[in-house]
Amino acid sequence: SWENTQSQVKGGKKPVVYVSRHDCMEFISKLNMLTGKLYRLPKEDEWEYAARGGSKSNGYKYSGSNSWNSVAWFKDNSGGLLHEVGQKAPNELGLYDMSGNVREWCSDKWYYYSNRQLSMYDIGCGICRGGSWNCLEEEISIRSEYELDNDRWDDTGLRLAISPEDQ
């Protein structure tokens, strides 16, 4: 039931889930008004750069290691549940769970080709990066990418980005 699911995803240091891309944009708009800063969703290339460890990258397959079990929660080791952040090792930049625990919305939108014309499928559709507690091992590498409609998913959340000059 919804109540049981909510108790599994709420509390402690668990990442936010059950947010659509539209929810994320609305939250960020309100956060920016409250703080006077310019938070945003990361672009896909920014997300990947951060997941790879930025300028400190060691070229790992997963964010922070070549061993998935040390850095990622996914289908084989999650017990079918979302986990608190910080239980696995961080990557070279000190970022946790970029290979697994929740997929994360990016600012890029999802487009598809139909009859040779580029059309936006839906204003809320977007791209998520990273793997989740519900993904298979082959879906949690740094290159993992998902195209999702504007819905709320129990394994999809967000990671905020901010430019250095706005910190």
mmCIF file of C-alpha atoms in Angstrom:
data_model
loop_
_atom_site.group_PDB
_atom_site.id
_atom_site.type_symbol
_atom_site.label_atom_id
_atom_site.label_comp_id
_atom_site.label_asym_id
_atom_site.label_seq_id
_atom_site.Cartn_x
_atom_site.Cartn_y
_atom_site.Cartn_z
ATOM 1 C CA SER A 1 0.000 0.000 0.000
ATOM 2 C CA TRP A 2 0.988 3.670 -0.343
ATOM 3 C CA GLU A 3 1.428 4.028 3.454
ATOM 4 C CA ASN A 4 3.805 1.054 3.636
ATOM 5 C CA THR A 5 5.789 2.319 0.670
ATOM 6 C CA GLN A 6 6.029 5.797 2.220
ATOM 7 C CA SER A 7 7.437 4.388 5.466
ATOM 8 C CA GLN A 8 10.154 2.646 3.471
ATOM 9 C CA VAL A 9 11.257 5.813 1.657
ATOM 10 C CA LYS A 10 10.889 8.490 4.328
ATOM 11 C CA GLY A 11 13.150 9.470 7.166
ATOM 12 C CA GLY A 12 16.747 9.774 8.187
ATOM 13 C CA LYS A 13 19.197 10.476 5.403
ATOM 14 C CA LYS A 14 17.188 8.864 2.623
ATOM 15 C CA PRO A 15 17.172 10.706 -0.701
ATOM 16 C CA VAL A 16 13.966 12.308 -1.920
ATOM 17 C CA VAL A 17 11.950 10.073 -4.267
ATOM 18 C CA TYR A 18 8.445 10.096 -5.770
ATOM 19 C CA VAL A 19 9.138 13.443 -7.447
ATOM 20 C CA SER A 20 8.355 14.155 -11.072
ATOM 21 C CA ARG A 21 10.571 16.404 -13.154
ATOM 22 C CA HIS A 22 7.860 19.057 -12.808
ATOM 23 C CA ASP A 23 7.913 18.658 -8.988
ATOM 24 C CA CYS A 24 11.681 19.187 -9.037
ATOM 25 C CA MET A 25 11.424 22.355 -11.116
ATOM 26 C CA GLU A 26 8.704 23.744 -8.834
ATOM 27 C CA PHE A 27 10.753 22.953 -5.703
ATOM 28 C CA ILE A 28 13.878 24.564 -7.168
ATOM 29 C CA SER A 29 11.945 27.700 -8.104
ATOM 30 C CA LYS A 30 10.670 28.060 -4.529
ATOM 31 C CA LEU A 31 14.104 27.264 -3.068
ATOM 32 C CA ASN A 32 15.709 29.940 -5.237
ATOM 33 C CA MET A 33 13.123 32.524 -4.121
ATOM 34 C CA LEU A 34 13.748 31.656 -0.457
ATOM 35 C CA THR A 35 17.546 31.613 -0.630
ATOM 36 C CA GLY A 36 18.305 34.160 -3.346
ATOM 37 C CA LYS A 37 20.578 31.573 -4.972
ATOM 38 C CA LEU A 38 20.305 29.843 -8.341
ATOM 39 C CA TYR A 39 19.953 26.126 -7.663
ATOM 40 C CA ARG A 40 19.018 23.928 -10.614
ATOM 41 C CA LEU A 41 19.043 20.360 -11.883
ATOM 42 C CA PRO A 42 22.408 19.460 -13.395
ATOM 43 C CA LYS A 43 22.781 19.070 -17.140
ATOM 44 C CA GLU A 44 23.530 15.528 -18.249
ATOM 45 C CA ASP A 45 27.180 16.297 -18.966
ATOM 46 C CA GLU A 46 27.599 18.018 -15.577
ATOM 47 C CA TRP A 47 26.025 15.039 -13.833
ATOM 48 C CA GLU A 48 28.377 12.632 -15.606
ATOM 49 C CA TYR A 49 31.441 14.804 -14.910
ATOM 50 C CA ALA A 50 30.567 14.814 -11.199
ATOM 51 C CA ALA A 51 29.840 11.054 -11.202
ATOM 52 C CA ARG A 52 33.217 10.374 -12.838
ATOM 53 C CA GLY A 53 34.971 12.292 -10.072
ATOM 54 C CA GLY A 54 35.571 15.544 -11.937
ATOM 55 C CA SER A 55 39.207 16.558 -12.336
ATOM 56 C CA LYS A 56 40.132 13.957 -9.678
ATOM 57 C CA SER A 57 38.733 11.057 -11.742
ATOM 58 C CA ASN A 58 40.494 7.697 -11.560
ATOM 59 C CA GLY A 59 38.516 6.363 -14.544
ATOM 60 C CA TYR A 60 36.329 3.937 -12.616
ATOM 61 C CA LYS A 61 33.407 2.057 -14.187
ATOM 62 C CA TYR A 62 31.127 3.076 -11.311
ATOM 63 C CA SER A 63 31.126 6.387 -9.457
ATOM 64 C CA GLY A 64 34.088 5.951 -7.099
ATOM 65 C CA SER A 65 35.160 2.368 -7.785
ATOM 66 C CA ASN A 66 35.393 -0.519 -10.214
ATOM 67 C CA SER A 67 33.558 -2.589 -7.576
ATOM 68 C CA TRP A 68 29.807 -1.969 -7.709
ATOM 69 C CA ASN A 69 29.225 -3.361 -4.228
ATOM 70 C CA SER A 70 31.401 -0.723 -2.580
ATOM 71 C CA VAL A 71 29.619 2.300 -4.119
ATOM 72 C CA ALA A 72 26.115 1.378 -5.316
ATOM 73 C CA TRP A 73 22.767 0.088 -4.111
ATOM 74 C CA PHE A 74 21.032 -1.866 -6.863
ATOM 75 C CA LYS A 75 18.750 -4.863 -7.367
ATOM 76 C CA ASP A 76 21.278 -7.507 -6.226
ATOM 77 C CA ASN A 77 22.272 -5.870 -2.929
ATOM 78 C CA SER A 78 19.484 -3.432 -1.948
ATOM 79 C CA GLY A 79 16.968 -5.918 -0.591
ATOM 80 C CA GLY A 80 14.421 -4.129 -2.769
ATOM 81 C CA LEU A 81 14.647 -0.981 -0.637
ATOM 82 C CA LEU A 82 15.905 2.588 -0.754
ATOM 83 C CA HIS A 83 18.883 3.179 1.560
ATOM 84 C CA GLU A 84 20.208 6.124 3.533
ATOM 85 C CA VAL A 85 22.920 8.155 1.804
ATOM 86 C CA GLY A 86 26.482 7.604 3.010
ATOM 87 C CA GLN A 87 26.393 3.848 3.610
ATOM 88 C CA LYS A 88 28.540 3.146 0.538
ATOM 89 C CA ALA A 89 31.865 4.775 -0.350
ATOM 90 C CA PRO A 90 31.855 8.215 -2.020
ATOM 91 C CA ASN A 91 33.523 9.008 -5.330
ATOM 92 C CA GLU A 92 36.656 11.124 -5.737
ATOM 93 C CA LEU A 93 34.668 14.342 -5.147
ATOM 94 C CA GLY A 94 33.019 13.010 -1.986
ATOM 95 C CA LEU A 95 29.647 12.446 -3.700
ATOM 96 C CA TYR A 96 27.612 9.426 -2.614
ATOM 97 C CA ASP A 97 25.276 7.086 -4.488
ATOM 98 C CA MET A 98 25.746 8.398 -8.020
ATOM 99 C CA SER A 99 25.844 4.862 -9.430
ATOM 100 C CA GLY A 100 22.991 3.470 -7.407
ATOM 101 C CA ASN A 101 20.259 4.140 -4.852
ATOM 102 C CA VAL A 102 18.089 6.577 -6.860
ATOM 103 C CA ARG A 103 18.087 7.725 -10.471
ATOM 104 C CA GLU A 104 18.386 11.501 -10.644
ATOM 105 C CA TRP A 105 16.591 13.972 -12.881
ATOM 106 C CA CYS A 106 18.736 16.148 -15.145
ATOM 107 C CA SER A 107 17.728 19.447 -16.711
ATOM 108 C CA ASP A 108 17.923 18.000 -20.223
ATOM 109 C CA LYS A 109 14.605 17.102 -21.836
ATOM 110 C CA TRP A 110 13.685 13.934 -23.707
ATOM 111 C CA TYR A 111 13.014 14.299 -27.395
ATOM 112 C CA TYR A 112 12.068 11.618 -29.900
ATOM 113 C CA TYR A 113 11.977 11.402 -33.656
ATOM 114 C CA SER A 114 8.684 10.803 -35.438
ATOM 115 C CA ASN A 115 8.289 11.011 -39.208
ATOM 116 C CA ARG A 116 11.723 12.701 -39.419
ATOM 117 C CA GLN A 117 10.563 15.641 -37.320
ATOM 118 C CA LEU A 118 11.954 16.446 -33.912
ATOM 119 C CA SER A 119 9.084 16.861 -31.475
ATOM 120 C CA MET A 120 9.029 17.293 -27.735
ATOM 121 C CA TYR A 121 7.057 14.373 -26.302
ATOM 122 C CA ASP A 122 5.819 16.170 -23.206
ATOM 123 C CA ILE A 123 6.992 19.300 -21.418
ATOM 124 C CA GLY A 124 7.640 17.250 -18.272
ATOM 125 C CA CYS A 125 9.571 14.406 -19.852
ATOM 126 C CA GLY A 126 13.223 14.295 -19.099
ATOM 127 C CA ILE A 127 16.387 12.340 -18.655
ATOM 128 C CA CYS A 128 17.582 10.710 -15.466
ATOM 129 C CA ARG A 129 21.119 9.568 -14.801
ATOM 130 C CA GLY A 130 22.584 6.999 -12.442
ATOM 131 C CA GLY A 131 21.146 3.722 -11.313
ATOM 132 C CA SER A 132 18.715 2.903 -8.552
ATOM 133 C CA TRP A 133 18.079 0.286 -5.895
ATOM 134 C CA ASN A 134 15.783 -1.357 -8.455
ATOM 135 C CA CYS A 135 18.251 -1.538 -11.383
ATOM 136 C CA LEU A 136 20.316 -4.436 -12.661
ATOM 137 C CA GLU A 137 24.131 -4.286 -12.435
ATOM 138 C CA GLU A 138 24.493 -3.380 -16.112
ATOM 139 C CA GLU A 139 22.219 -0.360 -15.521
ATOM 140 C CA ILE A 140 24.306 1.362 -12.814
ATOM 141 C CA SER A 141 27.500 2.385 -14.615
ATOM 142 C CA ILE A 142 28.471 6.036 -14.928
ATOM 143 C CA ARG A 143 26.945 6.011 -18.440
ATOM 144 C CA SER A 144 23.479 4.844 -17.283
ATOM 145 C CA GLU A 145 20.718 7.001 -18.734
ATOM 146 C CA TYR A 146 16.928 6.781 -18.618
ATOM 147 C CA GLU A 147 14.175 8.596 -20.472
ATOM 148 C CA LEU A 148 11.144 9.033 -18.232
ATOM 149 C CA ASP A 149 7.765 10.633 -18.547
ATOM 150 C CA ASN A 150 6.601 13.233 -16.061
ATOM 151 C CA ASP A 151 5.567 10.796 -13.371
ATOM 152 C CA ARG A 152 6.632 9.997 -9.845
ATOM 153 C CA TRP A 153 8.777 6.897 -9.377
ATOM 154 C CA ASP A 154 9.821 5.181 -6.154
ATOM 155 C CA ASP A 155 13.424 4.991 -7.349
ATOM 156 C CA THR A 156 13.831 8.449 -8.896
ATOM 157 C CA GLY A 157 14.845 11.662 -7.153
ATOM 158 C CA LEU A 158 17.041 14.685 -7.635
ATOM 159 C CA ARG A 159 20.469 16.121 -6.939
ATOM 160 C CA LEU A 160 20.833 19.875 -6.929
ATOM 161 C CA ALA A 161 23.483 21.785 -8.829
ATOM 162 C CA ILE A 162 24.668 25.327 -8.256
ATOM 163 C CA SER A 163 27.310 27.318 -10.089
ATOM 164 C CA PRO A 164 30.375 28.258 -7.980
ATOM 165 C CA GLU A 165 29.591 31.970 -8.264
ATOM 166 C CA ASP A 166 26.125 31.349 -6.752
ATOM 167 C CA GLN A 167 27.322 29.495 -3.649
#
